[in-house]
Short mmCIF file of C-alpha atoms (C1' of nucleotides) and ligand atoms in Angstrom, two decimals:
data_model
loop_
_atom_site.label_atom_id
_atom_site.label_comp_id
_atom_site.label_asym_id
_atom_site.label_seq_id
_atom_site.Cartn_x
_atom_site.Cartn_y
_atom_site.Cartn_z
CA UNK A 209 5.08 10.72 -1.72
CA UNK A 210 6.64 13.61 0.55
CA UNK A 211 5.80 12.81 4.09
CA UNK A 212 6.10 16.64 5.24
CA UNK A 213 5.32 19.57 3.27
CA UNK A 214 7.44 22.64 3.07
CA UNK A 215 5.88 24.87 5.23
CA UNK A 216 5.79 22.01 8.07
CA UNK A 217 9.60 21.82 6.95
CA UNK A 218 10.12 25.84 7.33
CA UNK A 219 8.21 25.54 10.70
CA UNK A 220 10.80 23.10 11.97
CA UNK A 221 13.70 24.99 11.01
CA UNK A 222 12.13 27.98 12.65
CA UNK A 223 11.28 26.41 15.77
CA UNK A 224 14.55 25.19 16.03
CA UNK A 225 16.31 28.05 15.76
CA UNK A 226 14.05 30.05 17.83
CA UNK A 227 14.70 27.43 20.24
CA UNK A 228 18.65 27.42 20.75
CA UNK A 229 18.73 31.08 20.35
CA UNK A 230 20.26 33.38 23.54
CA UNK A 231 17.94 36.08 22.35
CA UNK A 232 13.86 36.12 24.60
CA UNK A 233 12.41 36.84 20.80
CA UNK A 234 13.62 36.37 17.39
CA UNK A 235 12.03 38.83 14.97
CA UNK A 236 11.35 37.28 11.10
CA UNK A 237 13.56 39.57 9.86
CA UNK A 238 16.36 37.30 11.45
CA UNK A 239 14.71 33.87 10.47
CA UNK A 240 14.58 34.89 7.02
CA UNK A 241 18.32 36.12 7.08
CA UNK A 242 19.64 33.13 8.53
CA UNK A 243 17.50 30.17 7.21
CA UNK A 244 17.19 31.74 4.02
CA UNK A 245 13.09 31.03 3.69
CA UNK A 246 11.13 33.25 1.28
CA UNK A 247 10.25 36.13 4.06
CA UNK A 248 6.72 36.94 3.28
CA UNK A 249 6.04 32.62 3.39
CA UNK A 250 7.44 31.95 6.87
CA UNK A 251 5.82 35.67 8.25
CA UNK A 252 2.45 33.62 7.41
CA UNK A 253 3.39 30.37 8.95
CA UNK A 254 4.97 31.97 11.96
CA UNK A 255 1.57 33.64 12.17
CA UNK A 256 -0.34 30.49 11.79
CA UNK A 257 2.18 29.21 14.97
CA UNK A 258 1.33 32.06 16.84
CA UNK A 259 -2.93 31.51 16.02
CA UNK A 260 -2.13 27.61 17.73
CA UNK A 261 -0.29 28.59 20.54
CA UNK A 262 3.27 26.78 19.58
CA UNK A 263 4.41 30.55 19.55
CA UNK A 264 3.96 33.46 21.50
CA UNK A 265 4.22 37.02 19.34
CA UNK A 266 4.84 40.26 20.57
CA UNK A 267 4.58 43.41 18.52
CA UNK A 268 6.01 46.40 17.98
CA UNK A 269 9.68 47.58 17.86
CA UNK A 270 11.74 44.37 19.94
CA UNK A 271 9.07 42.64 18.56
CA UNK A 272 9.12 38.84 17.86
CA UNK A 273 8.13 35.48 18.59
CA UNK A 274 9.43 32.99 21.34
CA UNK A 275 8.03 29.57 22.15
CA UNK A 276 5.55 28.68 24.45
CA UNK A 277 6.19 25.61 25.73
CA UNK A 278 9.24 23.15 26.25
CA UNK A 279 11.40 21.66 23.81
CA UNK A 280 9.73 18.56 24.62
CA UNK A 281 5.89 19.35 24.75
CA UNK A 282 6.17 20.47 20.61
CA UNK A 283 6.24 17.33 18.71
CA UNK A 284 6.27 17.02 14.75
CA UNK A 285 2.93 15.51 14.56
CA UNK A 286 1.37 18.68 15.82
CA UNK A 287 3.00 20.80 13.11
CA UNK A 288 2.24 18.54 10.56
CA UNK A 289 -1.46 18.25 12.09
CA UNK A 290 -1.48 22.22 11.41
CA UNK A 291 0.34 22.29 8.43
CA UNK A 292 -0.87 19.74 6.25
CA UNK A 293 -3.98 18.11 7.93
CA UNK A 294 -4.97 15.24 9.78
CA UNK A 295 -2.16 12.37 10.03
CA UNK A 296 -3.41 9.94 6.94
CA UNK A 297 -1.75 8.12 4.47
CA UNK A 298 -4.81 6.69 2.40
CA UNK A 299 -8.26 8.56 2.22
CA UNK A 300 -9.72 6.09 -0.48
CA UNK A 301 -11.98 8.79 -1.53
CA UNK A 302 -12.61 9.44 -4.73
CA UNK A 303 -14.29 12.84 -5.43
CA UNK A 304 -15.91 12.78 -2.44
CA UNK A 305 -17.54 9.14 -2.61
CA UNK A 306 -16.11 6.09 -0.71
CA UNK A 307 -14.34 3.77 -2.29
CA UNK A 308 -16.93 0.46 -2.41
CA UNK A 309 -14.15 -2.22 -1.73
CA UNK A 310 -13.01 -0.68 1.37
CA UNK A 311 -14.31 -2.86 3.96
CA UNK A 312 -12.40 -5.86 2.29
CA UNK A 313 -9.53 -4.35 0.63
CA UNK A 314 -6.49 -5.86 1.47
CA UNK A 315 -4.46 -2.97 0.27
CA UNK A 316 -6.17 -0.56 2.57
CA UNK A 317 -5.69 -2.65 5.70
CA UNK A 318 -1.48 -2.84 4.65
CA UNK A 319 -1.43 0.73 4.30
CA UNK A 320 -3.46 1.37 7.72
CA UNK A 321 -1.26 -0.74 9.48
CA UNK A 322 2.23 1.28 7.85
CA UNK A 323 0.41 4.53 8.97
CA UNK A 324 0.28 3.58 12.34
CA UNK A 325 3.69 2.46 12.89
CA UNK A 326 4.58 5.87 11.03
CA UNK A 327 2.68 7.61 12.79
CA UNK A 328 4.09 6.51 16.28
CA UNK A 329 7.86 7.21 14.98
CA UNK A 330 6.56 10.40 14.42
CA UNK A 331 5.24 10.69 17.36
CA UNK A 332 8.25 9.99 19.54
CA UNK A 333 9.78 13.31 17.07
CA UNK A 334 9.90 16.55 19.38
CA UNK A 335 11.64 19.67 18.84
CA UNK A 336 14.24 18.22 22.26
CA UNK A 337 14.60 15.71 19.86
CA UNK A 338 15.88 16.85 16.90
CA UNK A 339 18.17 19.54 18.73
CA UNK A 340 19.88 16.90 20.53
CA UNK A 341 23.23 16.57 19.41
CA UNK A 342 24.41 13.28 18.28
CA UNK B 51 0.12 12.76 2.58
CA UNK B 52 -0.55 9.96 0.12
CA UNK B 53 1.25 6.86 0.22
CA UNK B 54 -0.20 5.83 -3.26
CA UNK B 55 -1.70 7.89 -6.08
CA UNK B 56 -4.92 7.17 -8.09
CA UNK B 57 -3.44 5.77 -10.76
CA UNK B 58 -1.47 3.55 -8.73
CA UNK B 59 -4.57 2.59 -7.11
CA UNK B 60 -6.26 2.03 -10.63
CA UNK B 61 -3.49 -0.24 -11.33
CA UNK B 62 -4.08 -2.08 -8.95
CA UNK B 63 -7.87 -2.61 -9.39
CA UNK B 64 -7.15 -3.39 -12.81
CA UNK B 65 -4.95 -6.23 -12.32
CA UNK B 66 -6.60 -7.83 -9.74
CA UNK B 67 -9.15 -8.17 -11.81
CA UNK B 68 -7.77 -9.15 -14.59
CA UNK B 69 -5.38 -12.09 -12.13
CA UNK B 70 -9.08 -13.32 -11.10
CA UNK B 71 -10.88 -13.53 -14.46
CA UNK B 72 -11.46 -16.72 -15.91
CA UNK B 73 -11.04 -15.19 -19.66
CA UNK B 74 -7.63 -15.26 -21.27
CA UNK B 75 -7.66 -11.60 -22.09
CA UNK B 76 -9.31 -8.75 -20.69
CA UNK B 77 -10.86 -5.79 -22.52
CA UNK B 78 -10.59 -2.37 -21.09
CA UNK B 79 -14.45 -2.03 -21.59
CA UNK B 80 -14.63 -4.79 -19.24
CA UNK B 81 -12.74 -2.95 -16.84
CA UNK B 82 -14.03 0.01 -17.04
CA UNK B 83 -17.67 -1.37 -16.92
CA UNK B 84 -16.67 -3.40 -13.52
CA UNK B 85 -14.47 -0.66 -11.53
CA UNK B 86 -16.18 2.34 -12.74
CA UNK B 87 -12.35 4.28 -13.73
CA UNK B 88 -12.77 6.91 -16.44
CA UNK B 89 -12.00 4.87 -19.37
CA UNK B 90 -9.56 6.85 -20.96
CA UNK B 91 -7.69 7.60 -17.89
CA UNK B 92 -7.05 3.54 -17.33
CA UNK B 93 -6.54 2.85 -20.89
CA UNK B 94 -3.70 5.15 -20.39
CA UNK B 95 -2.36 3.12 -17.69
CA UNK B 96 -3.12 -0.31 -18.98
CA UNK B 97 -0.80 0.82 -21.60
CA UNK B 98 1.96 1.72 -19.78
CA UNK B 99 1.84 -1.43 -17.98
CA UNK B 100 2.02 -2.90 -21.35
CA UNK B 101 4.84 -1.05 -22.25
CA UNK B 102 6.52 -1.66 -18.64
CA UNK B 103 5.60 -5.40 -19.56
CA UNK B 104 3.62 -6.01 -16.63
CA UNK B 105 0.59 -6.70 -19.24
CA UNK B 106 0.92 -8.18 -22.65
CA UNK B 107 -1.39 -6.46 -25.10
CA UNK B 108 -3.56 -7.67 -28.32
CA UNK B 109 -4.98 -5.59 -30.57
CA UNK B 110 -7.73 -6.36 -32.53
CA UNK B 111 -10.84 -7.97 -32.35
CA UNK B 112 -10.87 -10.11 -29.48
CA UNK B 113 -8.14 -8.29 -28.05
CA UNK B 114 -7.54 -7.29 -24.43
CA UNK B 115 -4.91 -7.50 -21.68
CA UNK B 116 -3.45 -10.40 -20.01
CA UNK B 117 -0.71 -10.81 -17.43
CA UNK B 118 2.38 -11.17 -17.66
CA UNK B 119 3.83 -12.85 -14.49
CA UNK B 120 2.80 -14.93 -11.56
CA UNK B 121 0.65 -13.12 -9.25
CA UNK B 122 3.24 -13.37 -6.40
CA UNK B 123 5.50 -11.91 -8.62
CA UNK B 124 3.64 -8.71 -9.78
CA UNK B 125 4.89 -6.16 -6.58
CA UNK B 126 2.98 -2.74 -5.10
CA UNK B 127 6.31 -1.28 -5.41
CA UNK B 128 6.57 -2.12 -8.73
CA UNK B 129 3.55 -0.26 -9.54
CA UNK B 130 4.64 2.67 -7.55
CA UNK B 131 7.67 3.10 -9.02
CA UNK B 132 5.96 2.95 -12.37
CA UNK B 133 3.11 5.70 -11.51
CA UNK B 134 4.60 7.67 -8.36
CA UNK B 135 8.36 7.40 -9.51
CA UNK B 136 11.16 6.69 -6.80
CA UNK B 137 10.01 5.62 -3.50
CA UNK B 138 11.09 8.09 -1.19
CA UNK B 139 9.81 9.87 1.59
CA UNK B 140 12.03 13.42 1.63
CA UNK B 141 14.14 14.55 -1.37
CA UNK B 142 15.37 17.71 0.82
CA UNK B 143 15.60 19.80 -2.09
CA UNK B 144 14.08 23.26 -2.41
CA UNK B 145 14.30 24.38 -6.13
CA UNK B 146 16.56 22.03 -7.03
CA UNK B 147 19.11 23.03 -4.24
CA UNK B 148 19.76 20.32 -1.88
CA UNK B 149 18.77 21.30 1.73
CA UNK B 150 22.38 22.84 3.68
CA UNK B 151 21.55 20.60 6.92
CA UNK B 152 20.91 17.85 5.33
CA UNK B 153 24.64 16.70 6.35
CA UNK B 154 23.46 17.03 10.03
CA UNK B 155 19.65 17.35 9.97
CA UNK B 156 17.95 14.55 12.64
CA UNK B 157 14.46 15.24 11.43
CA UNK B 158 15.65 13.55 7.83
CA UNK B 159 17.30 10.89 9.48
CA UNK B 160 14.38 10.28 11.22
CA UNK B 161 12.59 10.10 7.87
CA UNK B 162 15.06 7.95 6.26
CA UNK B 163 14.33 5.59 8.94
CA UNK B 164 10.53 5.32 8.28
CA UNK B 165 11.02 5.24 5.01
CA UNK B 166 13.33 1.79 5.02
CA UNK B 167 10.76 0.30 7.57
CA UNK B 168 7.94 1.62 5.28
CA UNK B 169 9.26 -0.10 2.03
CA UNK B 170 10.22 -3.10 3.33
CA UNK B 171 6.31 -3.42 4.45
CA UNK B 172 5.34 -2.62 0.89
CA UNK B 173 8.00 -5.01 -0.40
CA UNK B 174 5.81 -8.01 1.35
CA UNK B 175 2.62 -6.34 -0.86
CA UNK B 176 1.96 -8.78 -4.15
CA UNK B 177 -0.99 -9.39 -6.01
CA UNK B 178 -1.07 -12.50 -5.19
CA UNK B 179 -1.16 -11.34 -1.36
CA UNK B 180 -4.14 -8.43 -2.67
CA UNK B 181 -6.01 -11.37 -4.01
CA UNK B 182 -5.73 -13.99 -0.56
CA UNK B 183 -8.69 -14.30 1.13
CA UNK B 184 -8.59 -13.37 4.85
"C1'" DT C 276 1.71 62.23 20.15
"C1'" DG C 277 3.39 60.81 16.01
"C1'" DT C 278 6.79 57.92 13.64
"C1'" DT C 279 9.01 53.68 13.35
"C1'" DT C 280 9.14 48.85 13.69
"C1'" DA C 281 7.35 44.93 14.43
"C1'" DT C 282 3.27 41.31 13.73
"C1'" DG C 283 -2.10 40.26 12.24
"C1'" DA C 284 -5.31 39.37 8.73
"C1'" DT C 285 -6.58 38.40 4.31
"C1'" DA C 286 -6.77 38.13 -0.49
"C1'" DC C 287 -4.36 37.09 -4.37
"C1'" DT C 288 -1.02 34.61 -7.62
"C1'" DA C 289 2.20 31.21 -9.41
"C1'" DA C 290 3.99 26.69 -9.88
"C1'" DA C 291 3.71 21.88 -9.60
"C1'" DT C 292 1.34 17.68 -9.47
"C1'" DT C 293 -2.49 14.85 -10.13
"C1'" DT C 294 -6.25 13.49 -12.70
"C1'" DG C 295 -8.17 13.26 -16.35
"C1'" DT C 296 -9.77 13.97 -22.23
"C1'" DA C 297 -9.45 13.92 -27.08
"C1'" DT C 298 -7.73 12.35 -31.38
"C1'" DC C 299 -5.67 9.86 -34.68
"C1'" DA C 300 -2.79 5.82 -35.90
"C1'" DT C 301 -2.11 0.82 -35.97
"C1'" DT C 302 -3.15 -3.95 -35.65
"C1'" DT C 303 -6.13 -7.98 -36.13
"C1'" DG C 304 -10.18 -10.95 -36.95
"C1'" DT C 305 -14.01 -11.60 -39.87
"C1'" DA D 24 -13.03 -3.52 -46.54
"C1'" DC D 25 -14.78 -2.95 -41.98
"C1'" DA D 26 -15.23 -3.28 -37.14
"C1'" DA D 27 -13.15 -3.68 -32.80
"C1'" DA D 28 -9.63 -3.55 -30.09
"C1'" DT D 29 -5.02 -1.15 -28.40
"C1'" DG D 30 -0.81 2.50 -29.29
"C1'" DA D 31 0.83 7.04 -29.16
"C1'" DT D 32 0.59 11.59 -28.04
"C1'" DA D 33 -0.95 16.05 -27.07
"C1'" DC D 34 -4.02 18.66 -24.45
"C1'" DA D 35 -6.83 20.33 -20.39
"C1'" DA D 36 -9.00 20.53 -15.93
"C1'" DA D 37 -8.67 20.15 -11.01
"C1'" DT D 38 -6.21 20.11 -6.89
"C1'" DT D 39 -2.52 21.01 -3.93
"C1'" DT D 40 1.59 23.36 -2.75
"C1'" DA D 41 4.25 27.37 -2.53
"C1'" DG D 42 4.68 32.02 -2.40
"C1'" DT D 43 3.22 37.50 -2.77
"C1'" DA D 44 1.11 41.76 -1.80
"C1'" DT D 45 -1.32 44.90 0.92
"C1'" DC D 46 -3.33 47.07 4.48
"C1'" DA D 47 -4.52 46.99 9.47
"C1'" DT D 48 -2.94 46.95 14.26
"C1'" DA D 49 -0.11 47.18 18.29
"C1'" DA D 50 3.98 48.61 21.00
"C1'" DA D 51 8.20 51.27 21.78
"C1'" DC D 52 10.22 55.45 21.88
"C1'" DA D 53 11.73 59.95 20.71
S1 SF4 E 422 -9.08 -0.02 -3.57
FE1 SF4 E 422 -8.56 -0.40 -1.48
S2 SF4 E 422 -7.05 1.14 -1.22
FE2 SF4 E 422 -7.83 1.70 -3.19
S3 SF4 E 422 -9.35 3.11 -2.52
FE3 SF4 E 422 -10.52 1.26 -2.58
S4 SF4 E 422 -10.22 0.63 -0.52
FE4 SF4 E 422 -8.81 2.23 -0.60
S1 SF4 E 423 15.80 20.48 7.14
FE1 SF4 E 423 16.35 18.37 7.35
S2 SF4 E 423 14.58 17.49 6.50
FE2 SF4 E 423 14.20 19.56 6.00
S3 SF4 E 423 15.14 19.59 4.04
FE3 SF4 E 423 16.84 20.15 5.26
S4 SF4 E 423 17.68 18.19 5.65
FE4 SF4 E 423 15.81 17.61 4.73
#
DNA sequence: TGTTTATGATACTAAATTTGTATCATTTGT
DNA sequence: ACAAATGATACAAATTTAGTATCATAAACA
């Protein structure tokens, strides 16, 4: 029942830190030193964040990757959106066929109305957000 | 991002069915025949239910499961706990080392937030509140 | 202009969790 | 004794999550 994922966990940390440094680009190599994330894992999310336009990368020696927006235009939804899929906490699928009590189940209404009050907490989450001190 | 797992689900299929049925004991046969759930699969978790005494069990010829308790007193979270284990939303640890930020970290505040609101709304969840019309 | 240093792309692998099966033992009613 | 149910337990398949490995490509710079 983990609501995010490791990588979308990695990606915050990342983001973060790439956010509140002095530095114009922070290279992997540095993430990985100071966040202590498996290197070759957050190389391919960083890549992935690059791919949707939450980072910009630049190669080459002073390479890197800086963000492209403001600290308040990247919200948590959108990395967990990339990272682990649409924002749902109930499919009722079973391999691949509809579950037949779903227009009536009570269960499935609860659990669509607790996914949309999730879902707009998680919504008010930005990167501005969770740098803010206190 | 599941809120609750297939056999949670199952379980609770099961015992609605078994709350509604006008027999005294229900066979897993039954079950199966009605919800169309592997059959071994649910006879697994009709007998942890048993053994969690949520069900009482007989054996035999003529035997079957019955419930235990009230209807209002048979909770989702009960079930969840059972089949998904705690209910939490984070555990912030990465191979069983507890996340360093976690002192500090606003994004598992955040988290810890939904979660209480989340729970409480699954608190409210009974069979007997599955089984209401309207 | 070639080497170094960075990321891009992609395929592969490992670990964990979820979703089941299979089998034999035990109890109970007839 | 036999049939019909559950109990216990070990095994296996499928899916998802987490992580590696490798080669290609681009930019800086000597
Ligand atoms: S039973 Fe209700 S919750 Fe479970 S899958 Fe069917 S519709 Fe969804
Ligand atoms: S970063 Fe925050 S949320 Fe992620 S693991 Fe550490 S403490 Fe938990």
């Amino acid at each position: 029942m983990k609501l995010i994922t490791r990588n979308t966990d990695y990606a915050v940390r990342a983001l973060c830190f790439i956010a509140q440094s002095k530095k114009k680009k922070v290279t992997v190599e540095e993430l990985v030193r100071v966040l202590e994330i498996p290197g070759p894992f957050l190389r391919k999310i960083l890549q992935i964040l690059n791919k949707k336009k939450l980072l910009k990368s630049y190669k080459g020696q002073n390479g890197g990757f800086s963000l492209t927006k403001l600290q308040d235009k990247i919200l948590l939804t959108d990395l967990m959106k990339i990272f682990q899929g649409p924002l749902k906490l109930n499919e009722c699928i079973f391999k691949k066929q509809v579950c037949p009590n779903i227009k009536t189940c009570k269960l499935k209404k609860k659990i669509d109305k607790i996914e949309k009050c999730v879902i707009s907490e998680l919504k008010s989450v930005s990167l501005a957000y969770l740098l803010k001190k206190n």
